[in-house]
JSON list of C-alpha atoms in Angstrom, two decimals:
[
{"chain": "A", "resi": 1, "resn": "UNK", "atom": "CA", "xyz": [104.65, 101.75, 118.08]},
{"chain": "A", "resi": 2, "resn": "UNK", "atom": "CA", "xyz": [102.58, 103.09, 115.27]},
{"chain": "A", "resi": 3, "resn": "UNK", "atom": "CA", "xyz": [102.33, 101.38, 111.96]},
{"chain": "A", "resi": 4, "resn": "UNK", "atom": "CA", "xyz": [103.83, 103.11, 108.97]},
{"chain": "A", "resi": 5, "resn": "UNK", "atom": "CA", "xyz": [105.01, 102.21, 105.49]},
{"chain": "A", "resi": 6, "resn": "UNK", "atom": "CA", "xyz": [108.76, 101.80, 105.16]},
{"chain": "A", "resi": 7, "resn": "UNK", "atom": "CA", "xyz": [110.25, 104.45, 102.97]},
{"chain": "A", "resi": 8, "resn": "UNK", "atom": "CA", "xyz": [107.29, 106.79, 103.27]},
{"chain": "A", "resi": 9, "resn": "UNK", "atom": "CA", "xyz": [108.26, 110.46, 103.30]},
{"chain": "A", "resi": 10, "resn": "UNK", "atom": "CA", "xyz": [105.88, 113.38, 103.68]},
{"chain": "A", "resi": 11, "resn": "UNK", "atom": "CA", "xyz": [106.43, 116.03, 101.03]},
{"chain": "A", "resi": 12, "resn": "UNK", "atom": "CA", "xyz": [106.31, 119.74, 101.90]},
{"chain": "A", "resi": 13, "resn": "UNK", "atom": "CA", "xyz": [105.17, 122.54, 99.59]},
{"chain": "A", "resi": 14, "resn": "UNK", "atom": "CA", "xyz": [107.75, 124.05, 97.24]},
{"chain": "A", "resi": 15, "resn": "UNK", "atom": "CA", "xyz": [107.22, 127.81, 97.00]},
{"chain": "A", "resi": 16, "resn": "UNK", "atom": "CA", "xyz": [107.85, 129.50, 93.67]},
{"chain": "A", "resi": 17, "resn": "UNK", "atom": "CA", "xyz": [109.75, 132.74, 94.28]},
{"chain": "A", "resi": 18, "resn": "UNK", "atom": "CA", "xyz": [109.67, 134.33, 90.83]},
{"chain": "A", "resi": 19, "resn": "UNK", "atom": "CA", "xyz": [108.01, 137.63, 89.86]},
{"chain": "A", "resi": 20, "resn": "UNK", "atom": "CA", "xyz": [104.63, 138.62, 91.25]},
{"chain": "A", "resi": 21, "resn": "UNK", "atom": "CA", "xyz": [102.70, 138.08, 88.00]},
{"chain": "A", "resi": 22, "resn": "UNK", "atom": "CA", "xyz": [103.99, 134.54, 87.68]},
{"chain": "A", "resi": 23, "resn": "UNK", "atom": "CA", "xyz": [103.12, 133.81, 91.31]},
{"chain": "A", "resi": 24, "resn": "UNK", "atom": "CA", "xyz": [99.58, 135.08, 90.74]},
{"chain": "A", "resi": 25, "resn": "UNK", "atom": "CA", "xyz": [99.26, 132.86, 87.66]},
{"chain": "A", "resi": 26, "resn": "UNK", "atom": "CA", "xyz": [100.51, 129.86, 89.61]},
{"chain": "A", "resi": 27, "resn": "UNK", "atom": "CA", "xyz": [98.09, 130.62, 92.47]},
{"chain": "A", "resi": 28, "resn": "UNK", "atom": "CA", "xyz": [95.20, 130.76, 89.99]},
{"chain": "A", "resi": 29, "resn": "UNK", "atom": "CA", "xyz": [96.19, 127.46, 88.39]},
{"chain": "A", "resi": 30, "resn": "UNK", "atom": "CA", "xyz": [96.61, 125.76, 91.76]},
{"chain": "A", "resi": 31, "resn": "UNK", "atom": "CA", "xyz": [93.28, 127.15, 92.93]},
{"chain": "A", "resi": 32, "resn": "UNK", "atom": "CA", "xyz": [91.60, 125.51, 89.95]},
{"chain": "A", "resi": 33, "resn": "UNK", "atom": "CA", "xyz": [93.56, 122.26, 89.88]},
{"chain": "A", "resi": 34, "resn": "UNK", "atom": "CA", "xyz": [93.98, 121.34, 93.55]},
{"chain": "A", "resi": 35, "resn": "UNK", "atom": "CA", "xyz": [90.24, 120.93, 94.38]},
{"chain": "A", "resi": 36, "resn": "UNK", "atom": "CA", "xyz": [89.90, 118.64, 91.37]},
{"chain": "A", "resi": 37, "resn": "UNK", "atom": "CA", "xyz": [92.96, 116.65, 92.37]},
{"chain": "A", "resi": 38, "resn": "UNK", "atom": "CA", "xyz": [91.71, 116.30, 95.96]},
{"chain": "A", "resi": 39, "resn": "UNK", "atom": "CA", "xyz": [88.26, 115.20, 94.77]},
{"chain": "A", "resi": 40, "resn": "UNK", "atom": "CA", "xyz": [89.83, 112.63, 92.46]},
{"chain": "A", "resi": 41, "resn": "UNK", "atom": "CA", "xyz": [92.06, 111.33, 95.24]},
{"chain": "A", "resi": 42, "resn": "UNK", "atom": "CA", "xyz": [89.13, 110.99, 97.63]},
{"chain": "A", "resi": 43, "resn": "UNK", "atom": "CA", "xyz": [87.13, 109.17, 94.97]},
{"chain": "A", "resi": 44, "resn": "UNK", "atom": "CA", "xyz": [89.89, 106.53, 94.93]},
{"chain": "A", "resi": 45, "resn": "UNK", "atom": "CA", "xyz": [89.63, 105.65, 98.62]},
{"chain": "A", "resi": 46, "resn": "UNK", "atom": "CA", "xyz": [89.03, 101.91, 98.77]},
{"chain": "A", "resi": 47, "resn": "UNK", "atom": "CA", "xyz": [87.56, 99.89, 101.63]},
{"chain": "A", "resi": 48, "resn": "UNK", "atom": "CA", "xyz": [89.86, 97.17, 103.02]},
{"chain": "A", "resi": 49, "resn": "UNK", "atom": "CA", "xyz": [92.85, 98.98, 101.53]},
{"chain": "A", "resi": 50, "resn": "UNK", "atom": "CA", "xyz": [92.81, 102.49, 103.04]},
{"chain": "A", "resi": 51, "resn": "UNK", "atom": "CA", "xyz": [90.24, 101.85, 105.75]},
{"chain": "A", "resi": 52, "resn": "UNK", "atom": "CA", "xyz": [88.33, 98.95, 107.28]},
{"chain": "A", "resi": 53, "resn": "UNK", "atom": "CA", "xyz": [84.90, 98.61, 108.82]},
{"chain": "A", "resi": 54, "resn": "UNK", "atom": "CA", "xyz": [84.56, 98.24, 112.57]},
{"chain": "A", "resi": 55, "resn": "UNK", "atom": "CA", "xyz": [82.44, 95.18, 113.28]},
{"chain": "A", "resi": 56, "resn": "UNK", "atom": "CA", "xyz": [80.26, 95.45, 115.18]},
{"chain": "A", "resi": 57, "resn": "UNK", "atom": "CA", "xyz": [79.95, 99.21, 114.87]},
{"chain": "A", "resi": 58, "resn": "UNK", "atom": "CA", "xyz": [80.46, 101.07, 118.14]},
{"chain": "A", "resi": 59, "resn": "UNK", "atom": "CA", "xyz": [77.77, 103.34, 119.64]},
{"chain": "A", "resi": 60, "resn": "UNK", "atom": "CA", "xyz": [78.16, 107.07, 119.03]},
{"chain": "A", "resi": 61, "resn": "UNK", "atom": "CA", "xyz": [76.27, 110.07, 120.44]},
{"chain": "A", "resi": 62, "resn": "UNK", "atom": "CA", "xyz": [72.92, 110.68, 118.68]},
{"chain": "A", "resi": 63, "resn": "UNK", "atom": "CA", "xyz": [72.50, 113.65, 116.38]},
{"chain": "A", "resi": 64, "resn": "UNK", "atom": "CA", "xyz": [73.76, 114.92, 113.04]},
{"chain": "A", "resi": 65, "resn": "UNK", "atom": "CA", "xyz": [77.38, 115.52, 114.08]},
{"chain": "A", "resi": 66, "resn": "UNK", "atom": "CA", "xyz": [80.01, 112.92, 113.13]},
{"chain": "A", "resi": 67, "resn": "UNK", "atom": "CA", "xyz": [82.37, 111.60, 115.80]},
{"chain": "A", "resi": 68, "resn": "UNK", "atom": "CA", "xyz": [86.05, 111.34, 114.84]},
{"chain": "A", "resi": 69, "resn": "UNK", "atom": "CA", "xyz": [88.29, 109.66, 117.42]},
{"chain": "A", "resi": 70, "resn": "UNK", "atom": "CA", "xyz": [92.08, 109.68, 117.52]},
{"chain": "A", "resi": 71, "resn": "UNK", "atom": "CA", "xyz": [93.63, 106.78, 119.44]},
{"chain": "A", "resi": 72, "resn": "UNK", "atom": "CA", "xyz": [97.20, 107.64, 120.40]},
{"chain": "A", "resi": 73, "resn": "UNK", "atom": "CA", "xyz": [100.03, 106.92, 122.83]},
{"chain": "A", "resi": 74, "resn": "UNK", "atom": "CA", "xyz": [102.25, 109.69, 124.17]},
{"chain": "A", "resi": 75, "resn": "UNK", "atom": "CA", "xyz": [105.33, 107.49, 123.75]},
{"chain": "A", "resi": 76, "resn": "UNK", "atom": "CA", "xyz": [104.66, 106.84, 120.04]},
{"chain": "A", "resi": 77, "resn": "UNK", "atom": "CA", "xyz": [106.94, 108.86, 117.71]},
{"chain": "A", "resi": 78, "resn": "UNK", "atom": "CA", "xyz": [104.41, 108.56, 114.87]},
{"chain": "A", "resi": 79, "resn": "UNK", "atom": "CA", "xyz": [101.72, 110.07, 117.10]},
{"chain": "A", "resi": 80, "resn": "UNK", "atom": "CA", "xyz": [104.13, 112.86, 118.04]},
{"chain": "A", "resi": 81, "resn": "UNK", "atom": "CA", "xyz": [104.93, 113.71, 114.42]},
{"chain": "A", "resi": 82, "resn": "UNK", "atom": "CA", "xyz": [101.22, 113.62, 113.55]},
{"chain": "A", "resi": 83, "resn": "UNK", "atom": "CA", "xyz": [100.34, 116.41, 115.99]},
{"chain": "A", "resi": 84, "resn": "UNK", "atom": "CA", "xyz": [101.29, 119.46, 113.84]},
{"chain": "A", "resi": 85, "resn": "UNK", "atom": "CA", "xyz": [99.42, 117.99, 110.85]},
{"chain": "A", "resi": 86, "resn": "UNK", "atom": "CA", "xyz": [96.46, 117.09, 113.03]},
{"chain": "A", "resi": 87, "resn": "UNK", "atom": "CA", "xyz": [96.38, 120.52, 114.67]},
{"chain": "A", "resi": 88, "resn": "UNK", "atom": "CA", "xyz": [96.15, 122.17, 111.24]},
{"chain": "A", "resi": 89, "resn": "UNK", "atom": "CA", "xyz": [93.36, 119.78, 110.29]},
{"chain": "A", "resi": 90, "resn": "UNK", "atom": "CA", "xyz": [91.51, 120.58, 113.53]},
{"chain": "A", "resi": 91, "resn": "UNK", "atom": "CA", "xyz": [91.82, 124.33, 112.89]},
{"chain": "A", "resi": 92, "resn": "UNK", "atom": "CA", "xyz": [89.83, 123.92, 109.66]},
{"chain": "A", "resi": 93, "resn": "UNK", "atom": "CA", "xyz": [87.53, 120.99, 110.43]},
{"chain": "A", "resi": 94, "resn": "UNK", "atom": "CA", "xyz": [83.82, 121.46, 109.68]},
{"chain": "A", "resi": 95, "resn": "UNK", "atom": "CA", "xyz": [81.57, 122.38, 112.58]},
{"chain": "A", "resi": 96, "resn": "UNK", "atom": "CA", "xyz": [79.61, 119.15, 112.21]},
{"chain": "A", "resi": 97, "resn": "UNK", "atom": "CA", "xyz": [82.62, 117.03, 113.26]},
{"chain": "A", "resi": 98, "resn": "UNK", "atom": "CA", "xyz": [83.05, 116.15, 116.93]},
{"chain": "A", "resi": 99, "resn": "UNK", "atom": "CA", "xyz": [86.71, 115.35, 117.58]},
{"chain": "A", "resi": 100, "resn": "UNK", "atom": "CA", "xyz": [87.73, 113.20, 120.53]},
{"chain": "A", "resi": 101, "resn": "UNK", "atom": "CA", "xyz": [91.17, 112.08, 121.67]},
{"chain": "A", "resi": 102, "resn": "UNK", "atom": "CA", "xyz": [91.49, 108.71, 123.37]},
{"chain": "A", "resi": 103, "resn": "UNK", "atom": "CA", "xyz": [94.68, 107.40, 124.94]},
{"chain": "A", "resi": 104, "resn": "UNK", "atom": "CA", "xyz": [95.60, 103.90, 123.83]},
{"chain": "A", "resi": 105, "resn": "UNK", "atom": "CA", "xyz": [95.31, 101.36, 126.63]},
{"chain": "A", "resi": 106, "resn": "UNK", "atom": "CA", "xyz": [95.82, 98.12, 124.71]},
{"chain": "A", "resi": 107, "resn": "UNK", "atom": "CA", "xyz": [99.36, 97.51, 125.96]},
{"chain": "A", "resi": 108, "resn": "UNK", "atom": "CA", "xyz": [100.38, 97.37, 129.64]},
{"chain": "A", "resi": 109, "resn": "UNK", "atom": "CA", "xyz": [103.45, 99.39, 128.69]},
{"chain": "A", "resi": 110, "resn": "UNK", "atom": "CA", "xyz": [101.21, 102.26, 127.53]},
{"chain": "A", "resi": 111, "resn": "UNK", "atom": "CA", "xyz": [99.07, 102.45, 130.68]},
{"chain": "A", "resi": 112, "resn": "UNK", "atom": "CA", "xyz": [101.05, 105.09, 132.65]},
{"chain": "A", "resi": 113, "resn": "UNK", "atom": "CA", "xyz": [100.62, 107.65, 129.85]},
{"chain": "A", "resi": 114, "resn": "UNK", "atom": "CA", "xyz": [97.01, 106.55, 129.33]},
{"chain": "A", "resi": 115, "resn": "UNK", "atom": "CA", "xyz": [96.34, 107.34, 132.97]},
{"chain": "A", "resi": 116, "resn": "UNK", "atom": "CA", "xyz": [98.14, 110.66, 132.50]},
{"chain": "A", "resi": 117, "resn": "UNK", "atom": "CA", "xyz": [95.86, 111.63, 129.61]},
{"chain": "A", "resi": 118, "resn": "UNK", "atom": "CA", "xyz": [92.64, 110.75, 131.43]},
{"chain": "A", "resi": 119, "resn": "UNK", "atom": "CA", "xyz": [93.89, 112.62, 134.50]},
{"chain": "A", "resi": 120, "resn": "UNK", "atom": "CA", "xyz": [94.63, 115.63, 132.26]},
{"chain": "A", "resi": 121, "resn": "UNK", "atom": "CA", "xyz": [91.10, 115.34, 130.94]},
{"chain": "A", "resi": 122, "resn": "UNK", "atom": "CA", "xyz": [89.55, 115.09, 134.40]},
{"chain": "A", "resi": 123, "resn": "UNK", "atom": "CA", "xyz": [91.42, 118.22, 135.52]},
{"chain": "A", "resi": 124, "resn": "UNK", "atom": "CA", "xyz": [90.78, 120.21, 132.33]},
{"chain": "A", "resi": 125, "resn": "UNK", "atom": "CA", "xyz": [94.50, 120.22, 131.48]},
{"chain": "A", "resi": 126, "resn": "UNK", "atom": "CA", "xyz": [94.42, 118.69, 128.00]},
{"chain": "A", "resi": 127, "resn": "UNK", "atom": "CA", "xyz": [94.51, 122.02, 126.09]},
{"chain": "A", "resi": 128, "resn": "UNK", "atom": "CA", "xyz": [97.45, 123.28, 128.14]},
{"chain": "A", "resi": 129, "resn": "UNK", "atom": "CA", "xyz": [99.51, 120.09, 128.51]},
{"chain": "A", "resi": 130, "resn": "UNK", "atom": "CA", "xyz": [98.77, 117.74, 125.62]},
{"chain": "A", "resi": 131, "resn": "UNK", "atom": "CA", "xyz": [101.39, 119.05, 123.16]},
{"chain": "A", "resi": 132, "resn": "UNK", "atom": "CA", "xyz": [103.82, 119.90, 125.98]},
{"chain": "A", "resi": 133, "resn": "UNK", "atom": "CA", "xyz": [103.71, 116.32, 127.25]},
{"chain": "A", "resi": 134, "resn": "UNK", "atom": "CA", "xyz": [104.51, 115.00, 123.78]},
{"chain": "A", "resi": 135, "resn": "UNK", "atom": "CA", "xyz": [107.39, 117.48, 123.52]},
{"chain": "A", "resi": 136, "resn": "UNK", "atom": "CA", "xyz": [108.75, 116.54, 126.93]},
{"chain": "A", "resi": 137, "resn": "UNK", "atom": "CA", "xyz": [109.02, 112.91, 125.86]},
{"chain": "A", "resi": 138, "resn": "UNK", "atom": "CA", "xyz": [110.17, 113.27, 122.26]},
{"chain": "A", "resi": 139, "resn": "UNK", "atom": "CA", "xyz": [112.13, 116.53, 122.20]},
{"chain": "A", "resi": 140, "resn": "UNK", "atom": "CA", "xyz": [113.45, 116.84, 125.74]},
{"chain": "A", "resi": 141, "resn": "UNK", "atom": "CA", "xyz": [113.72, 113.05, 126.26]},
{"chain": "A", "resi": 142, "resn": "UNK", "atom": "CA", "xyz": [112.20, 113.14, 129.71]},
{"chain": "A", "resi": 143, "resn": "UNK", "atom": "CA", "xyz": [111.26, 109.77, 131.18]},
{"chain": "A", "resi": 144, "resn": "UNK", "atom": "CA", "xyz": [107.63, 110.11, 132.22]},
{"chain": "A", "resi": 145, "resn": "UNK", "atom": "CA", "xyz": [106.39, 106.61, 132.84]},
{"chain": "A", "resi": 146, "resn": "UNK", "atom": "CA", "xyz": [105.05, 106.44, 136.39]},
{"chain": "A", "resi": 147, "resn": "UNK", "atom": "CA", "xyz": [102.87, 108.37, 138.83]},
{"chain": "A", "resi": 148, "resn": "UNK", "atom": "CA", "xyz": [105.79, 110.09, 140.56]},
{"chain": "A", "resi": 149, "resn": "UNK", "atom": "CA", "xyz": [107.59, 111.41, 137.48]},
{"chain": "A", "resi": 150, "resn": "UNK", "atom": "CA", "xyz": [104.40, 112.43, 135.68]},
{"chain": "A", "resi": 151, "resn": "UNK", "atom": "CA", "xyz": [102.99, 114.18, 138.76]},
{"chain": "A", "resi": 152, "resn": "UNK", "atom": "CA", "xyz": [106.23, 116.11, 139.29]},
{"chain": "A", "resi": 153, "resn": "UNK", "atom": "CA", "xyz": [106.22, 117.16, 135.63]},
{"chain": "A", "resi": 154, "resn": "UNK", "atom": "CA", "xyz": [102.59, 118.35, 135.85]},
{"chain": "A", "resi": 155, "resn": "UNK", "atom": "CA", "xyz": [103.38, 120.42, 138.93]},
{"chain": "A", "resi": 156, "resn": "UNK", "atom": "CA", "xyz": [106.16, 122.17, 136.98]},
{"chain": "A", "resi": 157, "resn": "UNK", "atom": "CA", "xyz": [103.95, 122.96, 134.01]},
{"chain": "A", "resi": 158, "resn": "UNK", "atom": "CA", "xyz": [100.54, 123.75, 135.51]},
{"chain": "A", "resi": 159, "resn": "UNK", "atom": "CA", "xyz": [98.76, 125.16, 138.55]},
{"chain": "A", "resi": 160, "resn": "UNK", "atom": "CA", "xyz": [98.04, 121.63, 139.81]},
{"chain": "A", "resi": 161, "resn": "UNK", "atom": "CA", "xyz": [100.26, 120.31, 142.61]},
{"chain": "A", "resi": 162, "resn": "UNK", "atom": "CA", "xyz": [102.03, 116.97, 142.33]},
{"chain": "A", "resi": 163, "resn": "UNK", "atom": "CA", "xyz": [99.98, 115.61, 145.24]},
{"chain": "A", "resi": 164, "resn": "UNK", "atom": "CA", "xyz": [96.68, 116.68, 143.68]},
{"chain": "A", "resi": 165, "resn": "UNK", "atom": "CA", "xyz": [97.57, 115.25, 140.29]},
{"chain": "A", "resi": 166, "resn": "UNK", "atom": "CA", "xyz": [98.77, 111.96, 141.78]},
{"chain": "A", "resi": 167, "resn": "UNK", "atom": "CA", "xyz": [95.45, 111.59, 143.60]},
{"chain": "A", "resi": 168, "resn": "UNK", "atom": "CA", "xyz": [93.51, 112.04, 140.35]},
{"chain": "A", "resi": 169, "resn": "UNK", "atom": "CA", "xyz": [95.96, 109.85, 138.41]},
{"chain": "A", "resi": 170, "resn": "UNK", "atom": "CA", "xyz": [95.32, 106.98, 140.84]},
{"chain": "A", "resi": 171, "resn": "UNK", "atom": "CA", "xyz": [91.59, 107.62, 141.19]},
{"chain": "A", "resi": 172, "resn": "UNK", "atom": "CA", "xyz": [88.79, 105.17, 140.48]},
{"chain": "A", "resi": 173, "resn": "UNK", "atom": "CA", "xyz": [87.41, 107.51, 137.79]},
{"chain": "A", "resi": 174, "resn": "UNK", "atom": "CA", "xyz": [90.67, 107.52, 135.83]},
{"chain": "A", "resi": 175, "resn": "UNK", "atom": "CA", "xyz": [91.05, 103.77, 136.24]},
{"chain": "A", "resi": 176, "resn": "UNK", "atom": "CA", "xyz": [87.52, 103.29, 134.92]},
{"chain": "A", "resi": 177, "resn": "UNK", "atom": "CA", "xyz": [88.25, 105.55, 131.92]},
{"chain": "A", "resi": 178, "resn": "UNK", "atom": "CA", "xyz": [91.33, 103.47, 131.11]},
{"chain": "A", "resi": 179, "resn": "UNK", "atom": "CA", "xyz": [89.37, 100.21, 131.34]},
{"chain": "A", "resi": 180, "resn": "UNK", "atom": "CA", "xyz": [86.59, 101.58, 129.11]},
{"chain": "A", "resi": 181, "resn": "UNK", "atom": "CA", "xyz": [89.15, 102.76, 126.56]},
{"chain": "A", "resi": 182, "resn": "UNK", "atom": "CA", "xyz": [90.85, 99.37, 126.53]},
{"chain": "A", "resi": 183, "resn": "UNK", "atom": "CA", "xyz": [87.51, 97.60, 126.07]},
{"chain": "A", "resi": 184, "resn": "UNK", "atom": "CA", "xyz": [86.48, 99.90, 123.22]},
{"chain": "A", "resi": 185, "resn": "UNK", "atom": "CA", "xyz": [89.85, 99.60, 121.48]},
{"chain": "A", "resi": 186, "resn": "UNK", "atom": "CA", "xyz": [89.68, 95.81, 121.75]},
{"chain": "A", "resi": 187, "resn": "UNK", "atom": "CA", "xyz": [86.21, 95.81, 120.20]},
{"chain": "A", "resi": 188, "resn": "UNK", "atom": "CA", "xyz": [87.45, 98.13, 117.44]},
{"chain": "A", "resi": 189, "resn": "UNK", "atom": "CA", "xyz": [90.35, 95.72, 116.77]},
{"chain": "A", "resi": 190, "resn": "UNK", "atom": "CA", "xyz": [92.99, 98.42, 117.27]},
{"chain": "A", "resi": 191, "resn": "UNK", "atom": "CA", "xyz": [96.55, 97.11, 117.48]},
{"chain": "A", "resi": 192, "resn": "UNK", "atom": "CA", "xyz": [98.64, 100.15, 116.64]},
{"chain": "A", "resi": 193, "resn": "UNK", "atom": "CA", "xyz": [98.75, 103.92, 116.98]},
{"chain": "A", "resi": 194, "resn": "UNK", "atom": "CA", "xyz": [97.90, 106.41, 115.72]},
{"chain": "A", "resi": 195, "resn": "UNK", "atom": "CA", "xyz": [94.52, 105.08, 114.64]},
{"chain": "A", "resi": 196, "resn": "UNK", "atom": "CA", "xyz": [91.41, 107.05, 113.72]},
{"chain": "A", "resi": 197, "resn": "UNK", "atom": "CA", "xyz": [87.84, 105.79, 114.08]},
{"chain": "A", "resi": 198, "resn": "UNK", "atom": "CA", "xyz": [85.04, 107.64, 112.27]},
{"chain": "A", "resi": 199, "resn": "UNK", "atom": "CA", "xyz": [81.40, 107.36, 113.35]},
{"chain": "A", "resi": 200, "resn": "UNK", "atom": "CA", "xyz": [82.22, 104.20, 115.32]},
{"chain": "A", "resi": 201, "resn": "UNK", "atom": "CA", "xyz": [82.14, 102.36, 111.97]},
{"chain": "A", "resi": 202, "resn": "UNK", "atom": "CA", "xyz": [85.33, 102.99, 110.02]},
{"chain": "A", "resi": 203, "resn": "UNK", "atom": "CA", "xyz": [88.97, 102.64, 111.09]},
{"chain": "A", "resi": 204, "resn": "UNK", "atom": "CA", "xyz": [92.13, 103.88, 109.38]},
{"chain": "A", "resi": 205, "resn": "UNK", "atom": "CA", "xyz": [95.77, 104.47, 110.25]},
{"chain": "A", "resi": 206, "resn": "UNK", "atom": "CA", "xyz": [98.93, 105.66, 108.44]},
{"chain": "A", "resi": 207, "resn": "UNK", "atom": "CA", "xyz": [99.83, 102.13, 107.37]},
{"chain": "A", "resi": 208, "resn": "UNK", "atom": "CA", "xyz": [96.47, 101.61, 105.65]},
{"chain": "A", "resi": 209, "resn": "UNK", "atom": "CA", "xyz": [96.24, 105.12, 104.23]},
{"chain": "A", "resi": 210, "resn": "UNK", "atom": "CA", "xyz": [99.85, 105.47, 103.10]},
{"chain": "A", "resi": 211, "resn": "UNK", "atom": "CA", "xyz": [101.02, 108.14, 105.53]},
{"chain": "A", "resi": 212, "resn": "UNK", "atom": "CA", "xyz": [99.92, 110.73, 108.04]},
{"chain": "A", "resi": 213, "resn": "UNK", "atom": "CA", "xyz": [98.57, 113.32, 105.61]},
{"chain": "A", "resi": 214, "resn": "UNK", "atom": "CA", "xyz": [96.90, 110.62, 103.52]},
{"chain": "A", "resi": 215, "resn": "UNK", "atom": "CA", "xyz": [95.25, 109.27, 106.66]},
{"chain": "A", "resi": 216, "resn": "UNK", "atom": "CA", "xyz": [93.53, 112.60, 107.29]},
{"chain": "A", "resi": 217, "resn": "UNK", "atom": "CA", "xyz": [92.40, 112.65, 103.65]},
{"chain": "A", "resi": 218, "resn": "UNK", "atom": "CA", "xyz": [90.82, 109.24, 104.27]},
{"chain": "A", "resi": 219, "resn": "UNK", "atom": "CA", "xyz": [89.24, 110.59, 107.48]},
{"chain": "A", "resi": 220, "resn": "UNK", "atom": "CA", "xyz": [87.66, 113.41, 105.44]},
{"chain": "A", "resi": 221, "resn": "UNK", "atom": "CA", "xyz": [86.29, 110.84, 103.01]},
{"chain": "A", "resi": 222, "resn": "UNK", "atom": "CA", "xyz": [84.90, 108.70, 105.84]},
{"chain": "A", "resi": 223, "resn": "UNK", "atom": "CA", "xyz": [83.22, 111.71, 107.44]},
{"chain": "A", "resi": 224, "resn": "UNK", "atom": "CA", "xyz": [81.37, 112.39, 104.18]},
{"chain": "A", "resi": 225, "resn": "UNK", "atom": "CA", "xyz": [80.52, 108.71, 103.89]},
{"chain": "A", "resi": 226, "resn": "UNK", "atom": "CA", "xyz": [79.07, 108.74, 107.40]},
{"chain": "A", "resi": 227, "resn": "UNK", "atom": "CA", "xyz": [77.11, 111.92, 106.61]},
{"chain": "A", "resi": 228, "resn": "UNK", "atom": "CA", "xyz": [75.59, 110.32, 103.52]},
{"chain": "A", "resi": 229, "resn": "UNK", "atom": "CA", "xyz": [74.72, 107.23, 105.51]},
{"chain": "A", "resi": 230, "resn": "UNK", "atom": "CA", "xyz": [72.89, 109.29, 108.15]},
{"chain": "A", "resi": 231, "resn": "UNK", "atom": "CA", "xyz": [71.17, 111.47, 105.57]},
{"chain": "A", "resi": 232, "resn": "UNK", "atom": "CA", "xyz": [72.89, 114.72, 106.54]}
]
């Protein structure tokens, strides 16, 4: 399962509900103070504490855009709880970031869901089924851990038949994608999920960063670091 710090709790935003003038004052103060606080926090990101270098660095597509990869497992509760935070981050990410999900394949126990993800990807089902599959496992407590149960679930929640999905799930192409993912994750020294890799060079996770939200703050920092390195 994913690494996390014991005792870590994410804090929500407390809304002040006083009169309108006071709320406007508070909004003005926060608008001035929060960017400074965020900049100061990002300035304190420390290598080997909140992120580590991937050695050797992994190849990434050429060009000015920075690749950000999320390595996850559908059965991981930490990955599940990350999704709403990650979806908000994705909604506001800069255009020069290329985001890529990659199912973790480093444990034999994780392989059925890894195959499911790469089959979703092959069939163009990730946008429609990614969050639903997480919810099925963690909210509805469905046991989806083999070709038969996953294929039946897909048939219930998409236009793809169970037989068609099972064929893709067991295909050479999906098997190859799983093997490539496992090889890459081994080379990146990934042992837990969720883990993020930026530009094929930097790796972080909630345990290193201090939590899910902090991890995305570190990802933002690493994106800028990669941009400076490439001269963009």
